[in-house]
Coordinates of C-alpha atoms in Angstrom, one line a residue:
X2 CA 0.0 0.0 0.0
X3 CA 3.1 2.2 -0.1
X4 CA 4.1 4.4 -3.0
X5 CA 7.4 3.7 -4.9
X6 CA 9.2 6.1 -7.3
X7 CA 12.6 5.8 -8.8
X8 CA 14.5 7.6 -11.6
X9 CA 17.7 7.3 -13.6
X10 CA 18.6 9.5 -16.5
X11 CA 19.9 12.9 -17.5
X12 CA 17.6 14.9 -15.3
X13 CA 18.1 15.8 -11.7
X14 CA 16.4 12.9 -9.9
X15 CA 15.0 14.7 -6.8
X16 CA 12.4 17.0 -8.5
X17 CA 11.1 14.0 -10.6
X18 CA 10.9 11.7 -7.5
X19 CA 9.2 14.4 -5.3
X20 CA 6.6 15.1 -7.9
X21 CA 6.0 11.4 -8.3
X22 CA 5.6 10.9 -4.5
X23 CA 3.0 13.6 -4.4
X24 CA 1.0 11.8 -7.1
X25 CA 1.3 8.5 -5.2
X26 CA 0.5 9.9 -1.8
X27 CA -2.9 8.3 -1.9
X28 CA -1.1 5.0 -1.5
X29 CA 0.3 6.0 1.9
X30 CA 1.1 9.2 3.8
X31 CA 2.5 8.2 7.2
X32 CA 6.1 9.2 6.2
X33 CA 8.2 9.8 3.1
X34 CA 11.8 9.6 2.0
X35 CA 14.3 9.8 -0.8
X36 CA 17.7 8.3 -1.5
X37 CA 20.0 10.0 -4.1
X38 CA 23.2 8.7 -5.6
X39 CA 25.9 11.3 -6.3
X40 CA 29.1 9.5 -5.6
X41 CA 27.7 8.4 -2.2
X42 CA 24.2 7.5 -1.0
X43 CA 22.4 10.4 0.6
X44 CA 19.1 9.4 2.4
X45 CA 16.5 11.9 3.6
X46 CA 13.3 10.9 5.3
X47 CA 10.6 12.4 7.4
X48 CA 7.5 11.4 9.3
X49 CA 4.3 12.9 7.9
X50 CA 3.2 13.8 4.4
X51 CA 5.5 14.4 1.4
X52 CA 5.3 18.2 2.1
X53 CA 7.3 17.6 5.3
X54 CA 10.0 15.8 3.3
X55 CA 10.0 18.6 0.8
X56 CA 10.7 21.1 3.6
X57 CA 13.6 19.0 4.8
X58 CA 15.1 18.7 1.3
X59 CA 15.0 22.5 0.8
X60 CA 18.1 22.9 3.0
X61 CA 20.0 19.8 1.7
X62 CA 22.2 18.9 -1.2
X63 CA 19.8 17.0 -3.5
X64 CA 22.0 16.8 -6.6
X65 CA 22.2 13.5 -8.4
X66 CA 20.7 11.9 -11.5
X67 CA 19.7 8.6 -9.9
X68 CA 17.4 8.1 -6.9
X69 CA 14.6 6.3 -5.2
X70 CA 11.6 7.6 -3.2
X71 CA 8.9 6.2 -1.1
X72 CA 5.7 7.3 0.7
X73 CA 4.6 4.9 3.4
X74 CA 1.6 3.2 4.8
X75 CA 2.9 1.6 8.0
X76 CA 2.8 -2.1 8.6
X77 CA 5.9 -3.1 10.6
X78 CA 6.8 -0.3 13.0
X79 CA 5.0 2.9 13.8
X80 CA 5.2 5.9 11.6
X81 CA 8.4 7.9 12.4
X82 CA 11.6 9.1 10.8
X83 CA 13.5 6.0 11.6
X84 CA 10.9 3.5 10.2
X85 CA 10.4 5.6 7.1
X86 CA 11.9 4.4 3.8
X87 CA 14.4 4.3 2.1
X88 CA 16.2 1.9 4.4
X89 CA 20.0 1.7 4.3
X90 CA 21.6 -1.7 4.8
X91 CA 23.8 -2.3 7.8
X92 CA 27.0 -1.3 6.1
X93 CA 25.2 1.5 4.2
X94 CA 26.2 0.2 0.8
X95 CA 22.6 -0.2 -0.3
X96 CA 19.3 1.7 0.0
X97 CA 16.0 0.0 -0.5
X98 CA 12.4 0.9 -0.8
X99 CA 9.7 -1.7 -0.3
X100 CA 5.9 -2.1 -0.7
X101 CA 4.6 -5.3 0.9
X102 CA 5.2 -7.6 3.9
X103 CA 8.1 -10.0 4.4
X104 CA 6.4 -12.7 6.4
X105 CA 9.6 -14.6 7.5
X106 CA 11.6 -11.5 8.3
X107 CA 12.0 -12.5 11.9
X108 CA 13.8 -15.7 10.9
X109 CA 16.1 -13.8 8.5
X110 CA 16.6 -11.1 11.1
X111 CA 17.7 -13.5 13.8
X112 CA 20.2 -15.1 11.5
X113 CA 21.7 -11.7 10.6
X114 CA 21.8 -10.7 14.3
X115 CA 23.7 -13.9 15.0
X116 CA 26.2 -12.8 12.4
X117 CA 26.7 -9.5 14.2
X118 CA 24.4 -7.2 12.3
X119 CA 22.3 -4.6 14.0
X120 CA 19.1 -2.8 13.0
X121 CA 18.0 0.8 13.5
X122 CA 14.3 0.4 12.6
X123 CA 11.4 -2.0 13.5
X124 CA 10.8 -2.7 9.8
X125 CA 10.9 -5.9 7.8
X126 CA 12.3 -3.7 4.9
X127 CA 15.5 -2.9 6.6
X128 CA 16.0 -6.6 7.3
X129 CA 15.6 -7.3 3.6
X130 CA 18.1 -4.6 2.7
X131 CA 20.7 -6.0 5.0
X132 CA 20.0 -9.6 3.9
X133 CA 20.7 -8.6 0.2
X134 CA 23.8 -6.7 1.3
X135 CA 25.1 -9.7 3.2
X136 CA 24.9 -11.9 0.1
X137 CA 26.2 -9.1 -2.1
X138 CA 29.3 -8.4 -0.1
X139 CA 30.1 -11.9 1.1
X140 CA 29.7 -13.8 -2.2
X141 CA 31.3 -11.1 -4.4
X142 CA 28.4 -11.5 -6.8
X143 CA 26.4 -8.8 -8.7
X144 CA 23.6 -6.8 -7.0
X145 CA 21.1 -8.5 -9.3
X146 CA 22.3 -12.0 -8.4
X147 CA 22.3 -11.1 -4.6
X148 CA 18.8 -9.8 -4.9
X149 CA 17.7 -13.0 -6.8
X150 CA 19.3 -15.3 -4.2
X151 CA 17.7 -13.3 -1.3
X152 CA 14.2 -13.3 -2.8
X153 CA 14.3 -17.0 -3.3
X154 CA 14.4 -17.3 0.5
X155 CA 11.8 -14.6 1.1
X156 CA 8.2 -15.5 2.1
X157 CA 5.6 -12.7 1.5
X158 CA 4.8 -9.9 -0.9
X159 CA 7.1 -7.3 -2.2
X160 CA 7.8 -4.6 -4.7
X161 CA 11.3 -3.3 -4.2
X162 CA 13.8 -1.0 -5.8
X163 CA 17.5 -1.0 -4.7
X164 CA 20.3 1.4 -5.4
X165 CA 23.9 0.9 -4.5
X166 CA 27.0 3.0 -4.2
X167 CA 29.1 0.0 -5.0
X168 CA 29.6 -1.4 -8.4
X169 CA 28.0 -0.2 -11.6
X170 CA 25.4 2.6 -11.7
X171 CA 22.1 0.8 -11.7
X172 CA 18.6 0.3 -10.3
X173 CA 17.4 -3.2 -9.4
X174 CA 13.7 -3.7 -9.1
X175 CA 11.6 -6.8 -8.3
X176 CA 8.0 -7.7 -7.5
X177 CA 5.8 -10.4 -6.1
X178 CA 2.2 -9.6 -5.2
X179 CA 2.7 -5.8 -5.2
X180 CA 2.6 -3.7 -8.4
X181 CA 5.6 -2.2 -10.2
X182 CA 5.7 -0.4 -13.5
X183 CA 8.8 0.8 -15.5
X184 CA 8.5 3.8 -17.7
X185 CA 10.8 4.0 -20.7
X186 CA 11.8 7.5 -21.9
X187 CA 14.5 8.9 -24.1
X188 CA 17.6 7.8 -22.4
X189 CA 15.9 7.7 -19.0
X190 CA 13.8 5.3 -17.0
X191 CA 11.2 5.6 -14.3
X192 CA 10.0 3.0 -11.8
X193 CA 6.7 3.4 -9.8
X194 CA 3.9 1.6 -8.1
X195 CA 1.5 2.7 -10.8
X196 CA 1.6 4.9 -13.9
X197 CA 0.6 8.2 -12.4
X198 CA 4.1 9.5 -11.8
X199 CA 5.2 8.4 -15.2
X200 CA 2.7 9.8 -17.7
X201 CA 4.2 13.3 -17.7
X202 CA 7.4 11.9 -19.2
X203 CA 6.5 8.9 -21.3
X204 CA 3.6 6.7 -22.4
X205 CA 5.7 3.5 -22.8
X206 CA 5.7 1.2 -19.8
X207 CA 6.6 -2.3 -18.8
X208 CA 4.5 -4.0 -16.1
X209 CA 6.7 -6.4 -14.1
X210 CA 5.2 -9.8 -13.4
X211 CA 5.5 -11.7 -10.2
X212 CA 8.9 -13.2 -9.6
X213 CA 10.6 -10.9 -12.1
X214 CA 13.7 -8.8 -11.5
X215 CA 14.6 -5.8 -13.6
X216 CA 18.0 -4.2 -14.0
X217 CA 18.2 -0.7 -15.3
X218 CA 21.7 0.6 -16.2
X219 CA 23.6 2.3 -19.0
X220 CA 22.9 -0.6 -21.3
X221 CA 19.1 -0.2 -20.9
X222 CA 16.5 -2.5 -19.3
X223 CA 16.8 -6.2 -18.8
X224 CA 14.2 -8.5 -17.1
X225 CA 14.8 -12.0 -15.7
X226 CA 12.8 -14.3 -13.5
X227 CA 14.0 -15.7 -10.2
X228 CA 15.6 -18.6 -12.1
X229 CA 17.7 -16.1 -13.9
X230 CA 16.0 -16.8 -17.3
X231 CA 16.0 -13.7 -19.5
X232 CA 12.5 -12.4 -20.3
X233 CA 11.3 -10.2 -23.2
X234 CA 9.4 -7.3 -21.6
X235 CA 6.2 -6.3 -23.4
X236 CA 6.0 -2.5 -23.8
X237 CA 2.5 -1.1 -23.2
X238 CA 1.2 2.2 -24.5
X239 CA -0.5 4.2 -21.8
X240 CA -3.9 5.6 -22.7
X241 CA -3.9 8.2 -19.9
X242 CA -3.8 12.0 -20.0
X243 CA -2.0 14.1 -17.4
X244 CA -5.1 16.1 -16.8
X245 CA -6.9 13.0 -15.5
X246 CA -4.7 12.9 -12.4
X247 CA -5.0 16.6 -11.6
X248 CA -7.7 18.2 -9.5
X249 CA -9.1 20.3 -12.3
X250 CA -10.2 23.2 -10.1
X251 CA -12.0 21.0 -7.5
X252 CA -11.0 21.4 -3.8
X253 CA -10.5 17.6 -3.5
X254 CA -10.0 14.6 -5.8
X255 CA -13.0 12.9 -4.2
X256 CA -15.4 15.8 -5.2
X257 CA -13.9 15.8 -8.7
X258 CA -14.4 12.0 -9.0
X259 CA -18.0 12.3 -7.7
X260 CA -18.8 14.8 -10.4
X261 CA -17.0 12.8 -13.1
X262 CA -19.5 10.0 -12.8
X263 CA -21.8 11.0 -15.7
X264 CA -18.8 10.8 -17.9
X265 CA -17.1 7.7 -16.3
X266 CA -20.4 5.7 -16.4
X267 CA -20.8 6.7 -20.1
X268 CA -17.2 5.7 -20.7
X269 CA -17.9 2.3 -19.2
X270 CA -20.6 1.7 -21.7
X271 CA -19.0 3.4 -24.7
X272 CA -18.7 1.0 -27.7
X273 CA -20.5 -1.6 -25.7
X274 CA -24.1 -0.5 -25.4
X275 CA -26.1 0.5 -28.5
X276 CA -29.8 0.9 -27.6
X277 CA -30.7 1.9 -31.2
X278 CA -29.3 -1.3 -32.7
X279 CA -30.3 -3.4 -29.6
X280 CA -26.7 -4.6 -29.2
X281 CA -24.6 -5.2 -26.1
X282 CA -21.0 -6.6 -26.1
X283 CA -18.1 -6.9 -23.7
X284 CA -15.2 -7.9 -25.9
X285 CA -13.1 -9.2 -23.0
X286 CA -15.7 -11.9 -22.3
X287 CA -15.9 -13.3 -25.8
X288 CA -13.5 -16.3 -25.4
X289 CA -15.2 -17.6 -22.3
X290 CA -18.8 -16.3 -22.8
X291 CA -20.2 -19.9 -23.0
X292 CA -18.8 -20.7 -19.6
X293 CA -20.5 -17.7 -18.2
X294 CA -23.8 -18.5 -19.9
X295 CA -23.7 -22.2 -18.7
X296 CA -22.5 -21.5 -15.2
X297 CA -24.5 -23.3 -12.5
X298 CA -23.4 -20.7 -9.9
X299 CA -21.5 -17.4 -9.9
X300 CA -19.2 -16.6 -7.0
X301 CA -18.1 -13.0 -6.6
X302 CA -15.0 -12.2 -4.5
X303 CA -14.1 -8.6 -3.6
X304 CA -13.3 -6.3 -0.7
X305 CA -14.7 -3.0 0.6
X306 CA -16.6 -0.9 -1.9
X307 CA -16.0 -3.5 -4.6
X308 CA -17.8 -6.1 -2.3
X309 CA -20.8 -3.8 -2.2
X310 CA -20.8 -3.6 -6.0
X311 CA -20.8 -7.4 -5.9
X312 CA -23.8 -7.4 -3.7
X313 CA -25.7 -5.2 -6.2
X314 CA -24.6 -7.7 -8.9
X315 CA -26.1 -10.5 -7.0
X316 CA -29.5 -8.9 -7.4
X317 CA -28.8 -8.3 -11.1
X318 CA -27.6 -11.8 -12.0
X319 CA -30.3 -13.5 -10.1
X320 CA -33.1 -11.2 -11.5
X321 CA -32.1 -11.3 -15.1
X322 CA -29.9 -14.3 -15.7
X323 CA -31.6 -16.6 -13.2
X324 CA -28.3 -18.0 -11.9
X325 CA -27.5 -18.4 -8.2
X326 CA -24.9 -16.0 -6.9
X327 CA -22.7 -16.0 -3.7
X328 CA -20.8 -12.8 -2.8
X329 CA -17.7 -13.5 -0.7
X330 CA -15.3 -11.3 1.2
X331 CA -12.0 -12.2 -0.6
X332 CA -10.2 -12.1 2.8
X333 CA -12.5 -14.8 4.2
X334 CA -12.8 -16.8 1.0
X335 CA -9.1 -17.5 0.9
X336 CA -8.9 -18.8 4.5
X337 CA -11.5 -21.5 4.3
X338 CA -12.0 -24.4 1.9
X339 CA -14.7 -23.2 -0.4
X340 CA -16.7 -25.6 -2.5
X341 CA -16.1 -24.8 -6.1
X342 CA -17.7 -27.1 -8.6
X343 CA -16.8 -27.8 -12.2
X344 CA -19.4 -25.5 -13.7
X345 CA -19.0 -22.6 -11.3
X346 CA -17.6 -19.2 -12.3
X347 CA -15.8 -16.7 -10.1
X348 CA -15.9 -13.0 -10.7
X349 CA -13.2 -10.9 -9.0
X350 CA -13.8 -7.2 -8.5
X351 CA -11.2 -4.6 -7.7
X352 CA -10.7 -1.0 -8.5
X353 CA -6.9 -1.1 -8.4
X354 CA -6.5 -4.6 -9.7
X355 CA -3.9 -5.1 -7.0
X356 CA -6.0 -6.0 -3.9
X357 CA -3.9 -8.7 -2.1
X358 CA -6.8 -10.7 -0.6
X359 CA -8.6 -10.7 -4.0
X360 CA -5.5 -11.8 -5.8
X361 CA -5.0 -14.6 -3.3
X362 CA -8.7 -15.6 -3.7
X363 CA -8.2 -15.8 -7.4
X364 CA -5.2 -18.1 -7.0
X365 CA -7.2 -20.4 -4.7
X366 CA -10.1 -20.5 -7.1
X367 CA -7.8 -21.2 -10.1
X368 CA -6.2 -24.1 -8.1
X369 CA -9.6 -25.7 -7.9
X370 CA -10.2 -25.4 -11.6
X371 CA -12.5 -22.4 -11.7
X372 CA -12.8 -20.0 -14.6
X373 CA -12.1 -16.5 -13.3
X374 CA -13.4 -13.2 -14.7
X375 CA -12.0 -9.9 -13.6
X376 CA -13.8 -6.5 -13.3
X377 CA -11.1 -3.8 -12.7
X378 CA -10.3 -0.2 -13.4
X379 CA -6.5 -0.1 -13.7
X380 CA -5.3 -1.3 -17.1
X381 CA -2.3 -3.7 -16.9
X382 CA -2.8 -4.4 -13.2
X383 CA -2.3 -7.8 -11.6
X384 CA -5.9 -9.0 -11.5
X385 CA -6.5 -8.6 -15.2
X386 CA -3.3 -10.6 -15.8
X387 CA -4.2 -13.3 -13.3
X388 CA -7.8 -13.9 -14.6
X389 CA -8.9 -15.8 -17.6
X390 CA -11.0 -13.0 -19.0
X391 CA -12.8 -9.9 -17.9
X392 CA -13.7 -6.3 -18.5
X393 CA -12.3 -2.9 -17.5
X394 CA -14.6 -0.3 -16.2
X395 CA -12.8 2.6 -17.9
X396 CA -13.5 5.0 -15.0
X397 CA -10.2 6.7 -15.4
X398 CA -7.7 7.3 -12.5
X399 CA -9.3 7.3 -9.1
X400 CA -7.0 9.2 -6.7
X401 CA -9.3 9.8 -3.8
X402 CA -8.9 7.0 -1.2
X403 CA -12.7 6.7 -0.7
X404 CA -13.9 5.0 -3.9
X405 CA -16.7 6.7 -5.7
X406 CA -16.7 6.5 -9.5
X407 CA -15.2 3.0 -9.4
X408 CA -18.4 1.8 -7.6
X409 CA -20.7 3.1 -10.3
X410 CA -18.4 1.9 -13.0
X411 CA -18.3 -1.6 -11.5
X412 CA -22.0 -1.8 -11.3
X413 CA -22.3 -0.6 -14.9
X414 CA -20.1 -3.4 -16.1
X415 CA -21.7 -6.0 -13.9
X416 CA -25.1 -4.9 -15.2
X417 CA -23.9 -5.4 -18.8
X418 CA -22.6 -8.9 -17.9
X419 CA -25.9 -9.9 -16.3
X420 CA -27.8 -8.7 -19.4
X421 CA -25.5 -10.4 -21.8
X422 CA -25.9 -13.7 -20.0
X423 CA -29.7 -13.3 -19.7
X424 CA -30.1 -12.4 -23.4
X425 CA -28.1 -15.5 -24.5
X426 CA -29.9 -17.7 -22.1
X427 CA -33.3 -16.4 -23.0
X428 CA -34.2 -15.6 -19.4
X429 CA -35.4 -12.1 -20.5
X430 CA -37.4 -11.2 -23.5
X431 CA -36.1 -9.2 -26.4
X432 CA -38.3 -6.3 -25.5
X433 CA -37.0 -6.3 -21.9
X434 CA -33.5 -6.5 -23.1
X435 CA -33.9 -3.5 -25.4
X436 CA -35.7 -1.6 -22.7
X437 CA -32.8 -2.2 -20.3
X438 CA -30.3 -0.9 -22.9
X439 CA -32.3 2.3 -23.2
X440 CA -32.3 2.6 -19.4
X441 CA -28.6 2.1 -19.3
X442 CA -27.9 4.8 -21.8
X443 CA -30.0 7.2 -19.8
X444 CA -28.1 6.7 -16.5
X445 CA -25.4 9.3 -17.1
X446 CA -28.0 12.0 -17.6
X447 CA -29.8 10.9 -14.4
X448 CA -26.5 11.0 -12.4
X449 CA -26.0 14.5 -13.8
X450 CA -29.4 15.5 -12.4
X451 CA -28.7 13.9 -9.0
X452 CA -25.5 15.9 -8.8
X453 CA -27.6 19.1 -8.9
X454 CA -28.5 18.2 -5.3
X455 CA -25.1 19.3 -4.2
X456 CA -26.0 22.6 -2.6
X457 CA -29.0 21.1 -0.9
X458 CA -26.9 18.3 0.5
X459 CA -24.4 20.8 1.8
X460 CA -27.2 22.4 3.8
X461 CA -28.3 19.0 5.2
X462 CA -24.7 18.2 6.1
X463 CA -24.4 21.3 8.2
X464 CA -27.2 20.0 10.4
X465 CA -25.6 16.6 11.0
X466 CA -21.9 17.3 10.9
X467 CA -21.6 16.7 14.7
X468 CA -23.6 13.5 14.8
X469 CA -21.8 10.6 16.5
X470 CA -23.6 7.8 14.8
X471 CA -25.6 7.2 11.6
X472 CA -27.8 4.3 10.4
X473 CA -28.3 3.7 6.7
X474 CA -31.3 1.5 5.6
X475 CA -32.4 0.2 2.3
X476 CA -34.2 -2.7 0.7
X477 CA -33.5 -4.9 -2.3
X478 CA -30.6 -3.7 -4.4
X479 CA -30.6 -0.4 -2.3
X480 CA -29.4 -2.4 0.7
X481 CA -25.9 -2.6 -0.7
X482 CA -26.2 1.2 -1.3
X483 CA -26.9 1.6 2.4
X484 CA -23.8 -0.3 3.2
X485 CA -21.8 1.8 0.8
X486 CA -23.2 5.1 2.1
X487 CA -22.3 4.1 5.7
X488 CA -18.8 3.0 4.6
X489 CA -18.2 6.4 2.9
X490 CA -19.2 8.3 6.0
X491 CA -16.9 6.2 8.2
X492 CA -14.0 6.4 5.9
X493 CA -13.7 10.1 5.6
X494 CA -15.6 11.8 8.5
X495 CA -14.7 9.2 11.2
X496 CA -18.4 9.1 12.3
X497 CA -19.6 5.6 13.3
X498 CA -22.2 4.5 10.7
X499 CA -23.8 1.1 9.9
X500 CA -25.8 -0.1 7.0
X501 CA -28.7 -2.6 7.3
X502 CA -31.5 -4.0 5.3
X503 CA -34.4 -1.9 6.4
X504 CA -36.5 -4.8 7.7
X505 CA -33.6 -5.8 10.0
X506 CA -33.9 -2.6 11.9
X507 CA -36.5 -4.2 14.2
X508 CA -34.0 -7.0 15.0
X509 CA -31.7 -4.9 17.0
X510 CA -30.7 -1.5 15.6
X511 CA -34.0 0.0 16.5
X512 CA -32.8 0.1 20.1
X513 CA -30.3 2.8 19.1
X514 CA -32.9 5.2 17.7
X515 CA -33.6 8.4 19.6
X516 CA -33.7 12.1 18.7
X517 CA -29.9 12.2 18.4
X518 CA -29.7 9.5 15.8
X519 CA -29.9 10.4 12.0
X520 CA -31.3 7.6 9.9
X521 CA -30.7 7.6 6.2
X522 CA -33.3 5.8 4.1
X523 CA -32.9 4.9 0.5
X524 CA -36.6 5.0 -0.2
X525 CA -37.0 5.2 -4.0
X526 CA -40.3 4.2 -5.7
X527 CA -39.8 0.5 -6.2
X528 CA -41.4 -2.8 -5.3
X529 CA -40.6 -2.4 -1.6
X530 CA -41.7 1.2 -1.3
X531 CA -44.7 0.5 1.0
X532 CA -42.4 -1.5 3.3
X533 CA -39.9 1.3 3.5
X534 CA -42.7 3.8 4.4
X535 CA -43.6 1.5 7.3
X536 CA -40.0 1.5 8.4
X537 CA -39.8 5.3 8.3
X538 CA -43.0 5.5 10.4
X539 CA -41.4 3.2 13.0
X540 CA -38.3 5.5 13.2
X541 CA -40.4 8.6 13.5
X542 CA -42.4 7.1 16.3
X543 CA -39.2 6.9 18.2
X544 CA -38.1 10.5 17.4
X545 CA -35.4 9.5 15.0
X546 CA -34.3 12.1 12.5
X547 CA -34.9 10.9 8.9
X548 CA -32.9 11.8 5.8
X549 CA -34.5 10.1 2.8
X550 CA -33.4 9.5 -0.8
X551 CA -36.6 9.5 -2.7
X552 CA -37.8 9.5 -6.3
X553 CA -38.7 12.8 -7.8
X554 CA -42.4 13.7 -7.2
X555 CA -42.6 11.7 -4.0
X556 CA -45.1 13.3 -1.6
X557 CA -45.7 10.7 1.1
X558 CA -42.2 10.4 2.4
X559 CA -41.6 14.1 2.0
X560 CA -44.2 14.7 4.7
X561 CA -42.7 12.2 7.0
X562 CA -38.9 12.8 6.7
X563 CA -36.9 15.6 8.1
X564 CA -35.0 16.0 4.9
X565 CA -35.4 14.5 1.5
X566 CA -33.0 14.2 -1.5
X567 CA -34.9 13.6 -4.8
X568 CA -33.4 11.6 -7.6
X569 CA -34.8 10.9 -11.1
X570 CA -37.1 7.9 -11.5
X571 CA -34.9 5.0 -12.6
X572 CA -35.6 1.3 -13.4
X573 CA -35.5 -0.5 -10.1
X574 CA -32.5 -2.7 -11.1
X575 CA -30.4 0.3 -12.0
X576 CA -31.4 2.5 -9.1
X577 CA -28.1 2.0 -7.2
X578 CA -26.3 3.8 -9.9
X579 CA -28.2 7.0 -9.1
X580 CA -29.2 6.5 -5.4
X581 CA -25.6 6.3 -4.3
X582 CA -24.8 9.8 -5.6
X583 CA -26.5 11.8 -2.8
X584 CA -24.8 9.5 -0.2
X585 CA -21.4 10.2 -1.6
X586 CA -22.0 13.9 -1.5
X587 CA -23.4 13.7 2.1
X588 CA -20.3 12.0 3.3
X589 CA -18.0 14.4 1.5
X590 CA -19.6 17.6 2.8
X591 CA -19.9 16.3 6.4
X592 CA -16.2 15.3 6.3
X593 CA -15.1 18.7 4.9
X594 CA -17.2 20.5 7.6
X595 CA -15.5 18.4 10.3
X596 CA -12.1 19.5 9.0
X597 CA -11.1 16.0 7.9
X598 CA -8.6 15.2 5.1
X599 CA -11.1 13.9 2.6
X600 CA -8.6 12.6 0.0
X601 CA -6.2 11.0 2.6
X602 CA -8.3 9.8 5.5
X603 CA -6.3 8.5 8.5
X604 CA -5.1 4.9 8.6
X605 CA -6.3 4.2 5.0
X606 CA -4.6 3.8 1.7
X607 CA -6.0 3.5 -1.8
X608 CA -4.6 0.1 -2.8
X609 CA -4.6 -2.6 -0.2
X610 CA -1.6 -4.6 -1.5
X611 CA -0.8 -6.3 1.8
X612 CA -2.9 -8.7 4.0

């Protein structure tokens, strides 16, 4: 979950690395550091955000055309200057940056302590740096070979970049379970956790695969696996614009990404949905479409917001395709012995495509012979490469830690998958299929209209910014929206919030309701509307304060609720794509009013690449 940046070339490395760290700060912001090679290794690091490191560097000699940088999300050792990366090896010959967890670091550390080594930090990363140095200096081998030998004995996940003041001028990088991308410029190279620090300089990148080691030196780039077999790296062309990772005049990335949803949802359907011709296609599914259509059961694995999108998909697949669906937390799926039958299909959902638990769940399912489909946002990420087939959501870069446009993009793609299966199976009529395509094409316009509630939601937020608890209630496919609304509030405002199916309120949560408790109902005009009305009456009878998301023109709930947010009438199955918008805005404005760091909430990072 940490951010890695490295550079070698004709430019001064420090400004390139600092700018890259700022763009990667959503991956971790406990501390940051940089190591520069200019005859000797100079390491500077500081607890706090990248801006604190920048202040430190202002008074230092930062010359040098090769360097590595890191922004940290703490795992081993609390956030402080000592535990920050880069880490020097014991004899200070190497500097290393690391994203991941070395699970057997204690065993390695004890062996090194027995040899007389000592450690300054509490981190597993410093142990790895010294372990590589021990091999490097005592076997008189190359840094590449020392790294390879060390990694063969490492258990865990890692993306590392190493720089040495000994031997030839070079960067050595390796990965297993954590992302690493290499940018190829004109006589220069960039290494990063993802492409955002690179696109300003080049659109040509190589994505390292697991168990690969890259060496970058004056001869260029070479890639080998852990068996020292030379690999031919495939150069990808980035389809990403610099403007996409800038705030574009918005105060926060989260607000920008909320307002991007009319376009991002339209982009997820572009070239796929054509209501006029009555066609729907997802090219990434073509090779395995018959397996999807004939599946006896679909298992969805995901974490966090992606898991909520999977819950919405459960309603879609069962309603239209008439196939049973199970939605699993990837973190739980991997630690039991799930029953996966020959004709089951697994769908893995992840915004980043790097979620460690989801990747592990994929490997478990593959080992049992399952066909795996991926639904991801980041092109070239690990999950698309690990799955048999899948579809990108094309939402564009999502920088805000609290996911917004990825959620609606995931639901859009999952809806298309459900409709394709249903159409091929004949579980929906041609007229219903065409009607749903029209409904899908209208969703961006409806999201645009829902965004016009922004000023009203800002006013509502002022009323509830000091609340200590929230309940979110919904029925049917709006129940996952209630979960997502509660998660967003927790993530960025630090207010305790819970989501429930509305009918479950009477089985416990109703005990919490009093005049201090705000209750958010997703109460749109659908098949469970009358039941939701009854639930609202039960809350009002106990003096609860009701905020309701309702369909435009609703009069009944408007008379009952303290506040209402009206969204356009939408087909029941597609309502989550619109009903979630007011909840995203509500969480955003409450967090801002509470003085919270919306884009970088405490203790969280964007990509959960460690267990």
